PDB file of C-alpha atoms in Angstrom:
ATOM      1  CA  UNK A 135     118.160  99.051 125.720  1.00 74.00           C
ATOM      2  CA  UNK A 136     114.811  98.618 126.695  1.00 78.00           C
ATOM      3  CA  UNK A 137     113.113  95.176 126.172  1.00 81.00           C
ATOM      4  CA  UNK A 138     110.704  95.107 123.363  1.00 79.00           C
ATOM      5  CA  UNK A 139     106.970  94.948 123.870  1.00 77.00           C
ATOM      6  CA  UNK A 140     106.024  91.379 122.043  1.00 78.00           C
ATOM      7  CA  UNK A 141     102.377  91.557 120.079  1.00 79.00           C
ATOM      8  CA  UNK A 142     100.586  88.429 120.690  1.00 78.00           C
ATOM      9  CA  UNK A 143      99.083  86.825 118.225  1.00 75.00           C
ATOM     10  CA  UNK A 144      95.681  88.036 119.665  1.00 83.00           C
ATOM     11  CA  UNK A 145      96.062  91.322 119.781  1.00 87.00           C
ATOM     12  CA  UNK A 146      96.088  91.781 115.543  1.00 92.00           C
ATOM     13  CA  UNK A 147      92.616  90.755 114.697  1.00 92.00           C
ATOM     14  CA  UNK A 148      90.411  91.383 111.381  1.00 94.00           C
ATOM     15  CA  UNK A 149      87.066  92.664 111.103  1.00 93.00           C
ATOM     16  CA  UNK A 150      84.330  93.197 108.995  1.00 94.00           C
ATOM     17  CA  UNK A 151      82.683  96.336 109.034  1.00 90.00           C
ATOM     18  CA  UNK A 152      79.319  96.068 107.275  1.00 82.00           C
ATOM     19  CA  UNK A 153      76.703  98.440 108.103  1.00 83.00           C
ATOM     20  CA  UNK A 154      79.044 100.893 110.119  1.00 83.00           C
ATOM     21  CA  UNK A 155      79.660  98.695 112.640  1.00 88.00           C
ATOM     22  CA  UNK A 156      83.017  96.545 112.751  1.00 91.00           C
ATOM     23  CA  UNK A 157      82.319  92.905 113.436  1.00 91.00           C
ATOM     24  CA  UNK A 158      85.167  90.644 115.095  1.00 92.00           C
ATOM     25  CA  UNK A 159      86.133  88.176 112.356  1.00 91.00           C
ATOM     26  CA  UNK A 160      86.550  85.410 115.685  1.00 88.00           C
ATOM     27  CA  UNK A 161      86.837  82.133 113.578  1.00 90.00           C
ATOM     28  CA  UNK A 162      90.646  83.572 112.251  1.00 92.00           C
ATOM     29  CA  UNK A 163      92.916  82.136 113.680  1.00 92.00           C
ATOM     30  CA  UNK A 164      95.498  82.992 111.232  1.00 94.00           C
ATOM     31  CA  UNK A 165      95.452  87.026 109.707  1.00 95.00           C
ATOM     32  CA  UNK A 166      98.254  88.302 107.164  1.00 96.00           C
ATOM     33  CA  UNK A 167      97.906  92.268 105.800  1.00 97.00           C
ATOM     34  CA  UNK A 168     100.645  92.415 103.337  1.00 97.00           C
ATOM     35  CA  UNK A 169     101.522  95.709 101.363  1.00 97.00           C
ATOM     36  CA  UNK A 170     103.263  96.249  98.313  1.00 97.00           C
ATOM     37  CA  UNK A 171     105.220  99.198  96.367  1.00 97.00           C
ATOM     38  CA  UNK A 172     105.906  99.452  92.699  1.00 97.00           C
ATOM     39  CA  UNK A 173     108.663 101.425  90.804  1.00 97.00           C
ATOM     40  CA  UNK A 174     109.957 102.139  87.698  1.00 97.00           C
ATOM     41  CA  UNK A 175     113.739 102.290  87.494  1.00 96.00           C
ATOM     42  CA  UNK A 176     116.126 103.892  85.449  1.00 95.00           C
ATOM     43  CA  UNK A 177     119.626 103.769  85.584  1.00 95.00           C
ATOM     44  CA  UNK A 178     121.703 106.476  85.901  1.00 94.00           C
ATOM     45  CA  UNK A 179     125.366 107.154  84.923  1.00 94.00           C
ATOM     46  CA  UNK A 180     128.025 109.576  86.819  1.00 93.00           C
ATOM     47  CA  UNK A 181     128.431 112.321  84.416  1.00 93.00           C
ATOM     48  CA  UNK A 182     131.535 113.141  86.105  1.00 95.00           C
ATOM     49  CA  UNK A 183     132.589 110.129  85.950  1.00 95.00           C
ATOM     50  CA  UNK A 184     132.008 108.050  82.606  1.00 92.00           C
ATOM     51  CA  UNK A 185     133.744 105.028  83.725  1.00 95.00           C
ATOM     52  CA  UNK A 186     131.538 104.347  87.477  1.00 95.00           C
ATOM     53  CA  UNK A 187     129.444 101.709  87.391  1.00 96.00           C
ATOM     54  CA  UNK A 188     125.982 103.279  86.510  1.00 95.00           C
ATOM     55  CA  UNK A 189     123.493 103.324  89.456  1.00 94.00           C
ATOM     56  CA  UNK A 190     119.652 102.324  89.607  1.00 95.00           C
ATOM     57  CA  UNK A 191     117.153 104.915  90.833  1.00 95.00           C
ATOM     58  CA  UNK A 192     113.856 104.132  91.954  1.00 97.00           C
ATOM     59  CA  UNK A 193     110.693 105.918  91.389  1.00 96.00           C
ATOM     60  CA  UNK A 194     107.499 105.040  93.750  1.00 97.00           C
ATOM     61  CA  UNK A 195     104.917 104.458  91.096  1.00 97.00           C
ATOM     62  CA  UNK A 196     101.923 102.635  92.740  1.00 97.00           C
ATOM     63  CA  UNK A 197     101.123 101.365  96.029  1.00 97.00           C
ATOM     64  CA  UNK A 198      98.321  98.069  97.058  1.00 98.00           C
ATOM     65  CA  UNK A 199      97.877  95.878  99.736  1.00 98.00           C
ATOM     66  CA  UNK A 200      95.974  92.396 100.224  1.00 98.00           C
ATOM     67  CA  UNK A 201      96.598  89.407 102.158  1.00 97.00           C
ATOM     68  CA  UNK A 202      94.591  86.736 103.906  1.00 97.00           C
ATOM     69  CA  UNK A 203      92.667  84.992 106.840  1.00 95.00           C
ATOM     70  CA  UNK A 204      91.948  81.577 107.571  1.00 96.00           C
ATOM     71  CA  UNK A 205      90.380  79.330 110.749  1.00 94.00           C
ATOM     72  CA  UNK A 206      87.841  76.811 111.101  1.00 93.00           C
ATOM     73  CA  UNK A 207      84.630  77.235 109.921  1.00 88.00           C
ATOM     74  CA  UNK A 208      81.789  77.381 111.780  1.00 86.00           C
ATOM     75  CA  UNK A 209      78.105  77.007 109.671  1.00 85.00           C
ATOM     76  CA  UNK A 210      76.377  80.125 111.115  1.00 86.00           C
ATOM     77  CA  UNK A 211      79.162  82.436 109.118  1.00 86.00           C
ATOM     78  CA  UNK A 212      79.814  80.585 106.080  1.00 89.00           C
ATOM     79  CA  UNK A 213      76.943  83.160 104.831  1.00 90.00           C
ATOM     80  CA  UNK A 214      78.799  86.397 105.488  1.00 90.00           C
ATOM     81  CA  UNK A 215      82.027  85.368 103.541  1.00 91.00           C
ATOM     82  CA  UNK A 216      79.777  83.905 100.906  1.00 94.00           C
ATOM     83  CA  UNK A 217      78.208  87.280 100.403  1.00 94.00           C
ATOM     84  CA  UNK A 218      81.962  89.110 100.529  1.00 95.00           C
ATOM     85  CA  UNK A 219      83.201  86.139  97.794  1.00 96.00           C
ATOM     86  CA  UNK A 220      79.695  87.426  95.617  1.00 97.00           C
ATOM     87  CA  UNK A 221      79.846  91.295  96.095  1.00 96.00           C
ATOM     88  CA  UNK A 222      80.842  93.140  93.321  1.00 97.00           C
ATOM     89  CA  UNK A 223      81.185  96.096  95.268  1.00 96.00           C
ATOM     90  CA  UNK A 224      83.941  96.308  97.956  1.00 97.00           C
ATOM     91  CA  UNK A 225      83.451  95.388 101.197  1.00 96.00           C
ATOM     92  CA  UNK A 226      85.061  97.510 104.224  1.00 97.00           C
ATOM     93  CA  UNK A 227      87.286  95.843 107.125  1.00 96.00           C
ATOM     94  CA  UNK A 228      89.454  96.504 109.836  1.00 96.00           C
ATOM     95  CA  UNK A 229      93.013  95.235 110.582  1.00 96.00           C
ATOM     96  CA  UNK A 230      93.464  95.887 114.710  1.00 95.00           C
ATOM     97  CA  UNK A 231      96.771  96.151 116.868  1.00 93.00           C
ATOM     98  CA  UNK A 232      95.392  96.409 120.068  1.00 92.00           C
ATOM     99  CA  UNK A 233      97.510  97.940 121.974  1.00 91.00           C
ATOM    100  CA  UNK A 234      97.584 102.025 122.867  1.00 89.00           C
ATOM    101  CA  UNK A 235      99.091 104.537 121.004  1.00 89.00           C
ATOM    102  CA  UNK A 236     102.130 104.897 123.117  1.00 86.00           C
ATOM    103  CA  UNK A 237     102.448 100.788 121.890  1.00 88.00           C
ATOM    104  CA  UNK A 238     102.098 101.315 118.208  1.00 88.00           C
ATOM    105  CA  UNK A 239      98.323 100.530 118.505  1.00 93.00           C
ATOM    106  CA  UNK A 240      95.971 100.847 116.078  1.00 96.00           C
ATOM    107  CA  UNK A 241      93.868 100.019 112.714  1.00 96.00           C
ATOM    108  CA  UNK A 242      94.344  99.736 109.383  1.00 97.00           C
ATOM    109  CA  UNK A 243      91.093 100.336 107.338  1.00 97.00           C
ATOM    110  CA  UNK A 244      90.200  99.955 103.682  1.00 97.00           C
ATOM    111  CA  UNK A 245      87.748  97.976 101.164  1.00 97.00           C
ATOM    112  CA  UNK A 246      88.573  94.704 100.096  1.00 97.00           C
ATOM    113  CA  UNK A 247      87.448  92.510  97.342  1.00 98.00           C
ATOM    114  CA  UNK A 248      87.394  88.547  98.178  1.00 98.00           C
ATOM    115  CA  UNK A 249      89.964  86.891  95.202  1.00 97.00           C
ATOM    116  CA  UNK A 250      89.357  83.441  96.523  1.00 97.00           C
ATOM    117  CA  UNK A 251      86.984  81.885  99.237  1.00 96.00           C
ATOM    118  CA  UNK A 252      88.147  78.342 100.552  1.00 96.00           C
ATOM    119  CA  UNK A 253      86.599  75.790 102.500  1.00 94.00           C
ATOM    120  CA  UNK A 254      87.838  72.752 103.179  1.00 94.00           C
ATOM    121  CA  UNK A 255      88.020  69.074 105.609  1.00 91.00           C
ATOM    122  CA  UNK A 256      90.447  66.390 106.046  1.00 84.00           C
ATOM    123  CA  UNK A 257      89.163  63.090 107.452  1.00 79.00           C
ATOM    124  CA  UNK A 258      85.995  63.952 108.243  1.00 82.00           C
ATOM    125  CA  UNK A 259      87.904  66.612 110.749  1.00 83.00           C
ATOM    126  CA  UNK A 260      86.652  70.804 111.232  1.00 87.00           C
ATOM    127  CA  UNK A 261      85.925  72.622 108.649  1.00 91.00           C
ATOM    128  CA  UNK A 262      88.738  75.118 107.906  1.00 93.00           C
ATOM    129  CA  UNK A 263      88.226  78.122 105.382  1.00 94.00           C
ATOM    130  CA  UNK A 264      91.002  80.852 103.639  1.00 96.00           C
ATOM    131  CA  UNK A 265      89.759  84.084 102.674  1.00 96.00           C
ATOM    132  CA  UNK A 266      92.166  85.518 100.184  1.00 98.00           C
ATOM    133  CA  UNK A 267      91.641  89.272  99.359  1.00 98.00           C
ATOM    134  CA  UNK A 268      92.999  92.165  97.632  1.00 98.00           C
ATOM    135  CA  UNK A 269      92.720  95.716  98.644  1.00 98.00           C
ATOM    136  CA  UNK A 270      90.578  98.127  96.721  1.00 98.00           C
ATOM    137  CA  UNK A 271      91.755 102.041  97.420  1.00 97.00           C
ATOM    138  CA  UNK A 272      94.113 103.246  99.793  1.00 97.00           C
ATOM    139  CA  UNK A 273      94.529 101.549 103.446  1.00 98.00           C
ATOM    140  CA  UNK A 274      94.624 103.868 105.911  1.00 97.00           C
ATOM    141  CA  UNK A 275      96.106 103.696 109.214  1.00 97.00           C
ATOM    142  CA  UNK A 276      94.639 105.286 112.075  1.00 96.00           C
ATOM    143  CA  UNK A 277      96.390 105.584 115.541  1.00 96.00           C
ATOM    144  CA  UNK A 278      94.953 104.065 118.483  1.00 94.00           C
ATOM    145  CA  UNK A 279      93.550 106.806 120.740  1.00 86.00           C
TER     146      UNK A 279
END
């Protein structure tokens, strides 16, 4: 068996693509995409057999994503996730593996819409900040090239 190829933390990086052109989100030093499925179940008896144990059956009924990104905070940015935490529209961003296609490399893209905007200090220590979002439409991956 071949020895996996390990992704450092590096290489899956968020960005913020305003104005067409993706911007390196560099004061994250922690990034989480998370996606979610929803069903509806039913559960369904053995007609030929009306003493089994019914079974449950799934139907895919919705799909979303979200997650979050957090680091220290540095002054000169505090103004671009103020204006994300403010939009009312939603605001596009990119989820990077970078690594090549033959690696699994690649992006995730979609809209988000900022659910909470944190800042905060301890001690009179850096400034950290959590951006928690929610995804707004589908997220759609495209394979490095």
């Amino acid at each position: 068996m071949a020895e996996p190829q390990l992704l450092p933390g590096n290489r899956f990086r968020a960005y913020r693509n305003v104005g067409g052109s993706p911007k390196f989100v560099c004061l994250a030093t922690a990034t989480t995409l998370t996606q979610t499925n929803a069903f509806e179940d039913a559960t369904v008896a053995d007609c030929d057999d009306p003493l089994a144990i019914p079974d449950r059956k799934s139907v895919k009924t919705s799909k979303s994503w979200g997650g979050r990104f957090a680091g220290s905070m540095a002054a000169d940015h505090l103004a671009e996730f103020q204006a994300d935490n403010d939009s009312e529209d939603p605001v596009p961003y990119e989820f990077r593996i970078d690594r090549t296609a033959l690696q699994g490399g690649g992006k995730w893209t979609g809209n988000i819409f900022v659910e909470n905007f944190e800042i905060a200090k301890n001690n009179n220590g850096i400034v950290t900040f959590t951006v928690q979002f929610r995804g707004d439409g589908p997220l759609t991956w495209v394979p490095a090239t």
